[in-house]
Tab-separated table of N, CA, C and O in Angstrom:
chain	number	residue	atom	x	y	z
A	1	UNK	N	-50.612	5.064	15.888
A	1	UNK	CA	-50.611	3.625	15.821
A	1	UNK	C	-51.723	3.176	14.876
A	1	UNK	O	-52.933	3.319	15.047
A	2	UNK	N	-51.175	2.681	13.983
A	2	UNK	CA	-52.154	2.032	12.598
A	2	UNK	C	-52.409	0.363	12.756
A	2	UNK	O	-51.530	-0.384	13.185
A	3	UNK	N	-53.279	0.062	12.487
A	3	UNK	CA	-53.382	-1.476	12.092
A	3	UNK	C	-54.577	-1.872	11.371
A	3	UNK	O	-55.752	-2.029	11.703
A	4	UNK	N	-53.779	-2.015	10.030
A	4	UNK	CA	-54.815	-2.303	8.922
A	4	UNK	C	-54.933	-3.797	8.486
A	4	UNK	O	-53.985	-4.327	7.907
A	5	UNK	N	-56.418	-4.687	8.833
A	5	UNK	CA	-57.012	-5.621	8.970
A	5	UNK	C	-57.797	-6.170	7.553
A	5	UNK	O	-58.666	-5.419	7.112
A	6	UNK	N	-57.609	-7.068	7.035
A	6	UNK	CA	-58.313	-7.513	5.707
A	6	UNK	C	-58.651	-9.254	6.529
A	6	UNK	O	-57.927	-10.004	7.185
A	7	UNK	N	-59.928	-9.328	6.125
A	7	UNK	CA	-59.983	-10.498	6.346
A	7	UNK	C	-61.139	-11.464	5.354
A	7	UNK	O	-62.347	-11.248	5.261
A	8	UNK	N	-60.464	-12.407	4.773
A	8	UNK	CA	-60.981	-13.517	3.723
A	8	UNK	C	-62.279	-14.658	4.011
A	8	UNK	O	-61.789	-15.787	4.018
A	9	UNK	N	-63.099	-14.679	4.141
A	9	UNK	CA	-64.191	-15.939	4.676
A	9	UNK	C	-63.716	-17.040	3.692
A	9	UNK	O	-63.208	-16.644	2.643
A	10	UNK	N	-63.805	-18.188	3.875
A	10	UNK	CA	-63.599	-19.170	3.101
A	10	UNK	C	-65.003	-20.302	3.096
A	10	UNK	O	-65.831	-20.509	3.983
A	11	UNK	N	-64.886	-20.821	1.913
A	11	UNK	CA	-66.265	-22.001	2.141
A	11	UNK	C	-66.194	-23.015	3.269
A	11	UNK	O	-67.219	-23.622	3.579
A	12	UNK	N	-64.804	-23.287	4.037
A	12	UNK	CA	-64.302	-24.292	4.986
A	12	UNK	C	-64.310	-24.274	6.317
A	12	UNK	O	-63.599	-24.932	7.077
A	13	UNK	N	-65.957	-22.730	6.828
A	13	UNK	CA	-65.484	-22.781	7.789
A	13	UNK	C	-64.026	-21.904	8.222
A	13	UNK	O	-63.523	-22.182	9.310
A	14	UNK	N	-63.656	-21.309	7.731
A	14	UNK	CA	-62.153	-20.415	8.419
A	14	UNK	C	-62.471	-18.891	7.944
A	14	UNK	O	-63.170	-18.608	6.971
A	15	UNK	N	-62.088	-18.336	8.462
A	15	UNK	CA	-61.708	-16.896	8.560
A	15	UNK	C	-60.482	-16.538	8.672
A	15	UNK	O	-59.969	-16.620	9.788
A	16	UNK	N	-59.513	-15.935	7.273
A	16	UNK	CA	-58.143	-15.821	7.238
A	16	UNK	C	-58.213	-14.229	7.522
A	16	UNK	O	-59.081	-13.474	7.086
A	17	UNK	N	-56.972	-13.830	8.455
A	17	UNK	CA	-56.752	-12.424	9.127
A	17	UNK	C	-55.536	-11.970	8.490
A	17	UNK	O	-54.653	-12.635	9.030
A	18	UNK	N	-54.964	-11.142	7.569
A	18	UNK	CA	-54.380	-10.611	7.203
A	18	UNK	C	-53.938	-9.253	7.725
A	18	UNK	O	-54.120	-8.237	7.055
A	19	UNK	N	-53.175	-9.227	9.295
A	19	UNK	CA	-52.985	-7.631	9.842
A	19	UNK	C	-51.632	-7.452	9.143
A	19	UNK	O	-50.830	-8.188	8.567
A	20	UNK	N	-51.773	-5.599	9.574
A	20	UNK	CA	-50.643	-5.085	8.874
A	20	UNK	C	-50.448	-3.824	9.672
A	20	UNK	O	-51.197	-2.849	9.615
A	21	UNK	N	-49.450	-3.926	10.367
A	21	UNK	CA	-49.129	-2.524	11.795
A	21	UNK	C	-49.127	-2.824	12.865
A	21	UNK	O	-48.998	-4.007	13.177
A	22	UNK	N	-49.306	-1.608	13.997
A	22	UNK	CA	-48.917	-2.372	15.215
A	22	UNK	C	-50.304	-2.804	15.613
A	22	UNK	O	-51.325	-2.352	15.093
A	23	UNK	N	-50.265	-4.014	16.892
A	23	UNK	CA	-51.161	-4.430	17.641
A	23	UNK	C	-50.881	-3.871	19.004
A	23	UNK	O	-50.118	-4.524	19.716
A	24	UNK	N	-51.513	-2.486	19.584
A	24	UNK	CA	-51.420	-1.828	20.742
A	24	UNK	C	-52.861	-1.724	21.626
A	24	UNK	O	-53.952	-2.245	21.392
A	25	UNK	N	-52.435	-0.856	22.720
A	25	UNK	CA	-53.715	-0.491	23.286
A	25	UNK	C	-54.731	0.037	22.833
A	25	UNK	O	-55.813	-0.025	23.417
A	26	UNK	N	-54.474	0.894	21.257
A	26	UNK	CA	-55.203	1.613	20.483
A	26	UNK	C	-55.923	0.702	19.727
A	26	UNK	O	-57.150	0.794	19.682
A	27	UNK	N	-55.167	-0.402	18.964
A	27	UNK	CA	-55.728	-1.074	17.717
A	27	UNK	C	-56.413	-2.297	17.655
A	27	UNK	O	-57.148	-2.787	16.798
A	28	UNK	N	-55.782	-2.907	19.378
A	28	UNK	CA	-56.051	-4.250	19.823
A	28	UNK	C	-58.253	-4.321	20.232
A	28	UNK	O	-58.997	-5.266	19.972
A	29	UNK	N	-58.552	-3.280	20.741
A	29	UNK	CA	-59.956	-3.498	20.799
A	29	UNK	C	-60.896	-3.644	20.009
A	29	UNK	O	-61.895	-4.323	20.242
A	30	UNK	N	-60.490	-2.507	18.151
A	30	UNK	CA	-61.091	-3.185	17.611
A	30	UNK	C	-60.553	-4.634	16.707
A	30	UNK	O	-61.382	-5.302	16.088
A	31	UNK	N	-59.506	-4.897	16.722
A	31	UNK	CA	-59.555	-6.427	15.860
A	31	UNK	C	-59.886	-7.604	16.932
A	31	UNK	O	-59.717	-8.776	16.593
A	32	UNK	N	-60.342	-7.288	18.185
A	32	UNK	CA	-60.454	-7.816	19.144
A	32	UNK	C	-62.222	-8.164	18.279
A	32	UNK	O	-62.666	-9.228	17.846
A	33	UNK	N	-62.790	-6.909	18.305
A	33	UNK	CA	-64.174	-7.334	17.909
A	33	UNK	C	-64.419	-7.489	16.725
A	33	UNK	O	-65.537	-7.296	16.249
A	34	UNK	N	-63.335	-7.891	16.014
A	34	UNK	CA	-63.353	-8.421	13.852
A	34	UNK	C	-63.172	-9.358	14.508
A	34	UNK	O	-64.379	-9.599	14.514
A	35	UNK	N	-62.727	-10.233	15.158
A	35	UNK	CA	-62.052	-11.303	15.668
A	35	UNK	C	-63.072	-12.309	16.239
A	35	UNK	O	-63.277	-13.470	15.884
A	36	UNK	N	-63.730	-11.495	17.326
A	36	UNK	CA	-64.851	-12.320	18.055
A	36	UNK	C	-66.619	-12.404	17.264
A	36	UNK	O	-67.739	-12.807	17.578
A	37	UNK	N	-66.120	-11.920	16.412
A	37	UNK	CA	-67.918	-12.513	15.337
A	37	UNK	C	-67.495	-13.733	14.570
A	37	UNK	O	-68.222	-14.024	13.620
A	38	UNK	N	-66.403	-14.539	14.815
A	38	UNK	CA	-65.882	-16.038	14.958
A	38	UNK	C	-66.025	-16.897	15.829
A	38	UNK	O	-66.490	-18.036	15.775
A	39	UNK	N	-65.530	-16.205	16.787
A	39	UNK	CA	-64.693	-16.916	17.699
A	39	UNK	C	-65.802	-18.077	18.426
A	39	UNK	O	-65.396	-19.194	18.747
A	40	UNK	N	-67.247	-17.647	18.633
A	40	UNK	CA	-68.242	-18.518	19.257
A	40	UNK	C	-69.098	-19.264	18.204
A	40	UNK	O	-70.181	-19.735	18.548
A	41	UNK	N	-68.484	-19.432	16.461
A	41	UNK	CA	-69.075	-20.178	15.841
A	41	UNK	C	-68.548	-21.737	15.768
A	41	UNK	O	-67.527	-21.835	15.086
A	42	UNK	N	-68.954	-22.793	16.241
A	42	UNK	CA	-68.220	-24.431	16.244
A	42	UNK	C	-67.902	-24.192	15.000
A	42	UNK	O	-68.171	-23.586	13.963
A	43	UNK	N	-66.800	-25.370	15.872
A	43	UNK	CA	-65.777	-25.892	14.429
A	43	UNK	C	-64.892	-24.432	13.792
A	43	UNK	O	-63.747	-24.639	13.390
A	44	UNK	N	-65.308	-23.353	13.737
A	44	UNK	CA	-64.220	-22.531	13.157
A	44	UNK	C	-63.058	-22.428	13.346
A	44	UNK	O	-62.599	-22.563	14.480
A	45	UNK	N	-62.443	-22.215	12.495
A	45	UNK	CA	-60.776	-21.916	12.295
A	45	UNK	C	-60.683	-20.456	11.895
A	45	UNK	O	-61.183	-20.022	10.858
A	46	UNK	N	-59.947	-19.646	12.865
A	46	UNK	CA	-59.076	-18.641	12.826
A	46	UNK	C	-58.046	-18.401	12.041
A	46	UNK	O	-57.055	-18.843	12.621
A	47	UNK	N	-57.786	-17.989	11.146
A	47	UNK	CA	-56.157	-18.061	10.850
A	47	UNK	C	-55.894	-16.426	11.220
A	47	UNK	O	-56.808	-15.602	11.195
A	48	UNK	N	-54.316	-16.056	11.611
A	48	UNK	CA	-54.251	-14.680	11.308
A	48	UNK	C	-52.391	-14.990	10.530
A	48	UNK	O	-51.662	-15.981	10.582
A	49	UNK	N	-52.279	-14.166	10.136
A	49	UNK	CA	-51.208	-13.730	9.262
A	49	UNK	C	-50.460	-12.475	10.113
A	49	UNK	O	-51.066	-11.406	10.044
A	50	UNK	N	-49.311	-12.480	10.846
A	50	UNK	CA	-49.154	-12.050	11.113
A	50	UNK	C	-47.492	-11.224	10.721
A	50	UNK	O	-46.831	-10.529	11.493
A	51	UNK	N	-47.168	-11.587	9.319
A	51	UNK	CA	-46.171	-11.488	8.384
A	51	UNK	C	-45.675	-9.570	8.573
A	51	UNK	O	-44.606	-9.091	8.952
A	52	UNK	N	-46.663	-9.039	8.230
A	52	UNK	CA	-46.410	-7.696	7.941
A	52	UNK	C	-47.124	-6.798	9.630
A	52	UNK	O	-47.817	-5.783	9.694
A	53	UNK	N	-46.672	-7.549	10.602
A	53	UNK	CA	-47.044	-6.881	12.140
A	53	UNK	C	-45.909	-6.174	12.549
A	53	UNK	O	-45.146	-6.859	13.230
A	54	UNK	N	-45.575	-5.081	12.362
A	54	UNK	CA	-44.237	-4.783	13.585
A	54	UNK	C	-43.952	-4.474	14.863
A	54	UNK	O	-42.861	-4.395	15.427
A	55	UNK	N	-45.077	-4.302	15.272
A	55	UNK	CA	-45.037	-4.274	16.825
A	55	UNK	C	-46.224	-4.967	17.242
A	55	UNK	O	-47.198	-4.901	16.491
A	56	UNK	N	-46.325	-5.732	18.492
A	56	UNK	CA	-47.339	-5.592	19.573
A	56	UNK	C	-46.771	-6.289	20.794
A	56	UNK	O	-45.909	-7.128	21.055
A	57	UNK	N	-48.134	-5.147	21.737
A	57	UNK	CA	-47.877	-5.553	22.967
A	57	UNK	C	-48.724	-6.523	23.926
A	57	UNK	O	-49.557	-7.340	23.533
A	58	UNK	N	-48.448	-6.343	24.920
A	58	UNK	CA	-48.947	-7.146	25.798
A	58	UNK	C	-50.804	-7.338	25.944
A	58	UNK	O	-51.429	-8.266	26.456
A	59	UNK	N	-51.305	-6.108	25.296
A	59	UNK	CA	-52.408	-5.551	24.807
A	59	UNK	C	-52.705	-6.934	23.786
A	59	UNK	O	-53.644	-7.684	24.053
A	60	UNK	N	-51.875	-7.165	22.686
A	60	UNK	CA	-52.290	-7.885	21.784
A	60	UNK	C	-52.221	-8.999	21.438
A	60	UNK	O	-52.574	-9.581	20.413
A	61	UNK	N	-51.538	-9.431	22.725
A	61	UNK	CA	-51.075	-11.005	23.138
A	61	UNK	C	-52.970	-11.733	23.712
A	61	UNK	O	-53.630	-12.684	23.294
A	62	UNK	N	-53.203	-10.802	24.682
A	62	UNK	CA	-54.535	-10.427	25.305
A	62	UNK	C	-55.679	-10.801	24.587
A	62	UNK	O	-56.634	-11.379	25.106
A	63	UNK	N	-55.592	-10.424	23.174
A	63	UNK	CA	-56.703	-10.544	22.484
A	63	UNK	C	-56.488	-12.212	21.823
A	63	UNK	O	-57.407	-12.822	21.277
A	64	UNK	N	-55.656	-12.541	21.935
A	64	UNK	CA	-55.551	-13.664	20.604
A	64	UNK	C	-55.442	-14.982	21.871
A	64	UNK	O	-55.854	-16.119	21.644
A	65	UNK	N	-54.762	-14.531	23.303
A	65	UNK	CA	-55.406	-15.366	24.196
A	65	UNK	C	-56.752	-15.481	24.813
A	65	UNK	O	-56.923	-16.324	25.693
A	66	UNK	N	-58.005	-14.482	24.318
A	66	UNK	CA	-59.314	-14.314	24.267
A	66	UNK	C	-59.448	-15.515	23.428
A	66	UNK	O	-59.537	-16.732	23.590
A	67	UNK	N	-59.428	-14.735	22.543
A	67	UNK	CA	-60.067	-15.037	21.563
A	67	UNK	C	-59.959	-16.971	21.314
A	67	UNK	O	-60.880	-17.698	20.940
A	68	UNK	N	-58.757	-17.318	21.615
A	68	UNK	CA	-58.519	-18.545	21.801
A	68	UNK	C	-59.253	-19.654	22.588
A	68	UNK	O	-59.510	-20.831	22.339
A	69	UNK	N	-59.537	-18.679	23.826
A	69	UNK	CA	-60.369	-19.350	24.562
A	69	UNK	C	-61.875	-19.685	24.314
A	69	UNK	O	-62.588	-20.605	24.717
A	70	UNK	N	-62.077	-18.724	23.592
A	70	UNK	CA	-63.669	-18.412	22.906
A	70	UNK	C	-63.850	-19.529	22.027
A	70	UNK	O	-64.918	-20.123	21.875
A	71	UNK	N	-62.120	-19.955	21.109
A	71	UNK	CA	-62.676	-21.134	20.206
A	71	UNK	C	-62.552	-22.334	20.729
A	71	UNK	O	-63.155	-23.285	20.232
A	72	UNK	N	-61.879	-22.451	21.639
A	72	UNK	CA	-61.879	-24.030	21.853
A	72	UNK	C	-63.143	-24.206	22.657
A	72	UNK	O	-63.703	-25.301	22.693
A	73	UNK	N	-63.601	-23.159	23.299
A	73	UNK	CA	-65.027	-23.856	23.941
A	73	UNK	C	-66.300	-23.959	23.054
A	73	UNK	O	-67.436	-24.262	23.420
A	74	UNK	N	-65.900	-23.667	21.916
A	74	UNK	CA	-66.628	-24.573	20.756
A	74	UNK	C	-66.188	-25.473	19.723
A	74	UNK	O	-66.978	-25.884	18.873
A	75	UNK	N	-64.837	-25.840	19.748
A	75	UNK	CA	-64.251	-26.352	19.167
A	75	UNK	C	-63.361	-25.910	18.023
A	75	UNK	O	-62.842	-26.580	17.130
A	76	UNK	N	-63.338	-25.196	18.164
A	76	UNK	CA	-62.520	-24.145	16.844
A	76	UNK	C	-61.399	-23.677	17.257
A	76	UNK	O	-61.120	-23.469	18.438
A	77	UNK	N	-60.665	-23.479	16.272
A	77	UNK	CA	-58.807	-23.529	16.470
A	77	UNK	C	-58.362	-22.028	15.878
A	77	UNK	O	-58.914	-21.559	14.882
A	78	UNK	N	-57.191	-21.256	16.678
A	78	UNK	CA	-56.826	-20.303	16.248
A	78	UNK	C	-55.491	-20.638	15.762
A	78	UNK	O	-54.631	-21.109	16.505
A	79	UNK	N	-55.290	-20.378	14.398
A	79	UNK	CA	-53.799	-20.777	14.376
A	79	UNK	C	-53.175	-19.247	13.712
A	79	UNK	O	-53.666	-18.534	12.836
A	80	UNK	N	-52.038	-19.095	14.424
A	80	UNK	CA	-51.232	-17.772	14.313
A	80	UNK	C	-50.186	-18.207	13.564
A	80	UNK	O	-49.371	-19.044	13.953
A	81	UNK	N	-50.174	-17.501	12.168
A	81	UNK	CA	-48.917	-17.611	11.073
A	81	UNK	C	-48.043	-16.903	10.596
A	81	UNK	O	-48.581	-15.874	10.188
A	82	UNK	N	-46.896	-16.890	10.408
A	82	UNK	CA	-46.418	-15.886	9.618
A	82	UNK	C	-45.645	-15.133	10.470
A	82	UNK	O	-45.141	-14.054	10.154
A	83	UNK	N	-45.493	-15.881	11.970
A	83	UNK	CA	-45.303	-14.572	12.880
A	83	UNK	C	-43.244	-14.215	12.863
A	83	UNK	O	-42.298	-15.002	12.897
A	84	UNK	N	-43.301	-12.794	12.801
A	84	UNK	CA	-41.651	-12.568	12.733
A	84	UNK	C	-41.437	-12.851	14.295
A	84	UNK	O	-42.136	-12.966	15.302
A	85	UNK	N	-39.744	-12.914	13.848
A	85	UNK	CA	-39.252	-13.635	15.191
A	85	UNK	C	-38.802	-12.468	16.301
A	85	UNK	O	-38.011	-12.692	17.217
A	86	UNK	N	-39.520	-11.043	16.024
A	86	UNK	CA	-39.655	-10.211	16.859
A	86	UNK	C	-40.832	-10.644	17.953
A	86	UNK	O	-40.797	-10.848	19.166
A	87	UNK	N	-41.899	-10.690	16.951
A	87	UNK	CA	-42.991	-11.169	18.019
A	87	UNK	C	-43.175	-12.171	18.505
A	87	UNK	O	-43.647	-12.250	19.639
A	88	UNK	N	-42.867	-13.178	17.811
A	88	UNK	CA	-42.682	-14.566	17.774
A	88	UNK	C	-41.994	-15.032	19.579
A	88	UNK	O	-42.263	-16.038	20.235
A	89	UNK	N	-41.227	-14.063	19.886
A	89	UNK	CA	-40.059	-14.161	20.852
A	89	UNK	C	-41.490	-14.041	22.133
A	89	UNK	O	-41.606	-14.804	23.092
A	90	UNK	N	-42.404	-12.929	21.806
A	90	UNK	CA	-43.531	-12.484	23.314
A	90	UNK	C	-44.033	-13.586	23.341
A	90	UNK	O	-43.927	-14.209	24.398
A	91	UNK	N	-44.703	-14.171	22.280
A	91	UNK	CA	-45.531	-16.069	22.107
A	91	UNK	C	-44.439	-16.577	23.252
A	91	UNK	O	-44.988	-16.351	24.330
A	92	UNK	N	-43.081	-17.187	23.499
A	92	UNK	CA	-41.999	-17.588	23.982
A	92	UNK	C	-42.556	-17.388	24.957
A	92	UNK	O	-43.474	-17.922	25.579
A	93	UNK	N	-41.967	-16.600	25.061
A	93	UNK	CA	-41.722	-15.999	26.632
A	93	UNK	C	-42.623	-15.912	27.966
A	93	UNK	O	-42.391	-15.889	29.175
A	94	UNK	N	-43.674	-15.877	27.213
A	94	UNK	CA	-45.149	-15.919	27.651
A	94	UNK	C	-45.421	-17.257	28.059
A	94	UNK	O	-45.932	-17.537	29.144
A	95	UNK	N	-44.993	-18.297	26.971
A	95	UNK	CA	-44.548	-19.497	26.974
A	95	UNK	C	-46.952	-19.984	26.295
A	95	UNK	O	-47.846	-20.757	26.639
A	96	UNK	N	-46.762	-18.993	25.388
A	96	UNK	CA	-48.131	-19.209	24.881
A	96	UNK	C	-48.225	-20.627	23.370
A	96	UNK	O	-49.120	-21.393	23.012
A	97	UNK	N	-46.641	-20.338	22.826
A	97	UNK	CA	-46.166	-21.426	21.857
A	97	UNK	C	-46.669	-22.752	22.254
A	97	UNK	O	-47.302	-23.466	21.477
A	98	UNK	N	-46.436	-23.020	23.253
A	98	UNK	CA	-47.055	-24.357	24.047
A	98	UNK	C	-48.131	-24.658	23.972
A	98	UNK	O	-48.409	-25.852	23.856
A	99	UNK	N	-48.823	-23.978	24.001
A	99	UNK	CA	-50.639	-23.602	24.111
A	99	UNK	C	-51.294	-23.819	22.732
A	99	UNK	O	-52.067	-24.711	22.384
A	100	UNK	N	-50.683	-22.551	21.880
A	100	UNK	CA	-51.528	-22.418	20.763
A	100	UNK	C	-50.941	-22.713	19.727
A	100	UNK	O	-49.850	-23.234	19.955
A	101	UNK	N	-51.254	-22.579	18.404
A	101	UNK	CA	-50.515	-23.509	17.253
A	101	UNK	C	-50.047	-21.742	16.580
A	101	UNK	O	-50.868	-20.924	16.165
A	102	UNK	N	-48.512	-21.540	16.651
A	102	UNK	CA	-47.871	-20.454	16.315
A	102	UNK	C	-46.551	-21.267	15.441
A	102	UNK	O	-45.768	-22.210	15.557
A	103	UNK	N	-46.905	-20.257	14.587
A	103	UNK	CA	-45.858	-20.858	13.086
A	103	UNK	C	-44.970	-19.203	12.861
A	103	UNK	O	-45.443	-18.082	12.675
A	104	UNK	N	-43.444	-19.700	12.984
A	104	UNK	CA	-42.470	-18.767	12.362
A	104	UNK	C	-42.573	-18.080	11.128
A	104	UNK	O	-42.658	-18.589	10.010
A	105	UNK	N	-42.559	-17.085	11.376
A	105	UNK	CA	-42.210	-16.754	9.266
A	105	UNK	C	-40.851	-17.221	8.984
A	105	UNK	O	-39.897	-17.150	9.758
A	106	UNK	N	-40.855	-17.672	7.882
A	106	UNK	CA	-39.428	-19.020	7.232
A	106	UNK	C	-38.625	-17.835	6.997
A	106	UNK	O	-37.581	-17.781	7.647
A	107	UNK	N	-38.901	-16.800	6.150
A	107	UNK	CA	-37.486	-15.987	5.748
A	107	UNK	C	-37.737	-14.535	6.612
A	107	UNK	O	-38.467	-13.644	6.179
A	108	UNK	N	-37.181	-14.475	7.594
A	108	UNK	CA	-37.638	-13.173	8.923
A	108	UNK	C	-35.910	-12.339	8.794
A	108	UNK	O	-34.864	-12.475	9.427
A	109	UNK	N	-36.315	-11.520	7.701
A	109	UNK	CA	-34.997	-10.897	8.203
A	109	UNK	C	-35.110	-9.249	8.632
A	109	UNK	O	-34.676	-8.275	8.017
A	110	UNK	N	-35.844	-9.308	9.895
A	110	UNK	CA	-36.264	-8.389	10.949
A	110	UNK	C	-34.693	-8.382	12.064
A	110	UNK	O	-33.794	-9.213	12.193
A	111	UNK	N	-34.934	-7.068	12.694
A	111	UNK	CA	-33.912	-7.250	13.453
A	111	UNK	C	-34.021	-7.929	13.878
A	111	UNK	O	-35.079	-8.535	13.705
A	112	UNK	N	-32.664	-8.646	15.176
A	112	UNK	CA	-32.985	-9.616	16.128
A	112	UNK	C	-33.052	-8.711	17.519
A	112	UNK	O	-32.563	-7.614	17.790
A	113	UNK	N	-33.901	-9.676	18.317
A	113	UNK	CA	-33.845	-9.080	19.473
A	113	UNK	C	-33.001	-8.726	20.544
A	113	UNK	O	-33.118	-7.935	21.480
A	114	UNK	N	-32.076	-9.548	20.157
A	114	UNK	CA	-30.786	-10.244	21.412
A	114	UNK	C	-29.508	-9.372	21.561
A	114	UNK	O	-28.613	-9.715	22.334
């Protein structure tokens, strides 16, 4: 289980996350801690990119509902992008879409789940 992490600082305050592989029990602890040397700065914005993810689990739902919590109690927003409508479906179901600001990838031609 691979998951290769690039991530962009911007002058605005944000930190853009560019993963690429799965998000498991293996990979989720450390982007858990790339993740949280943000998460308790005010005002920050999160972004992650989650375009080129093909799997994760329940493990990695875990971290990004951390981590979420970490920003709003300083005011800072995680917004999850890019996500295929494989994973997109656990956000659902979870019923975390409600919660956090999760954006479809527009052209997802991943299997379907159904």
């Amino acid at each position: 289980m691979v998951l290769n992490t690039s991530v962009e600082e911007t002058n605005d305050n944000t930190a853009i996350f560019t993963l690429r592989g799965e998000i498991d029990g293996n990979t989720a602890p450390r982007l858990e801690i790339e993740m949280s040397k943000f998460a308790e700065i005010e005002n920050f914005i999160i972004r992650v990119n989650l375009s080129e993810v093909t799997y994760m689990d329940s493990t990695g739902l875990g971290v990004f509902v951390g981590i979420y919590k970490s920003l709003v109690k300083v005011n800072g927003q995680l917004l999850i992008e890019e996500v295929p409508k494989r994973l997109y479906r656990l956000f659902t179901i979870t019923g975390l879409d409600n919660i956090m600001s999760i954006n479809r990838k527009e052209k997802d031609d991943g299997a379907d789940d159904n």
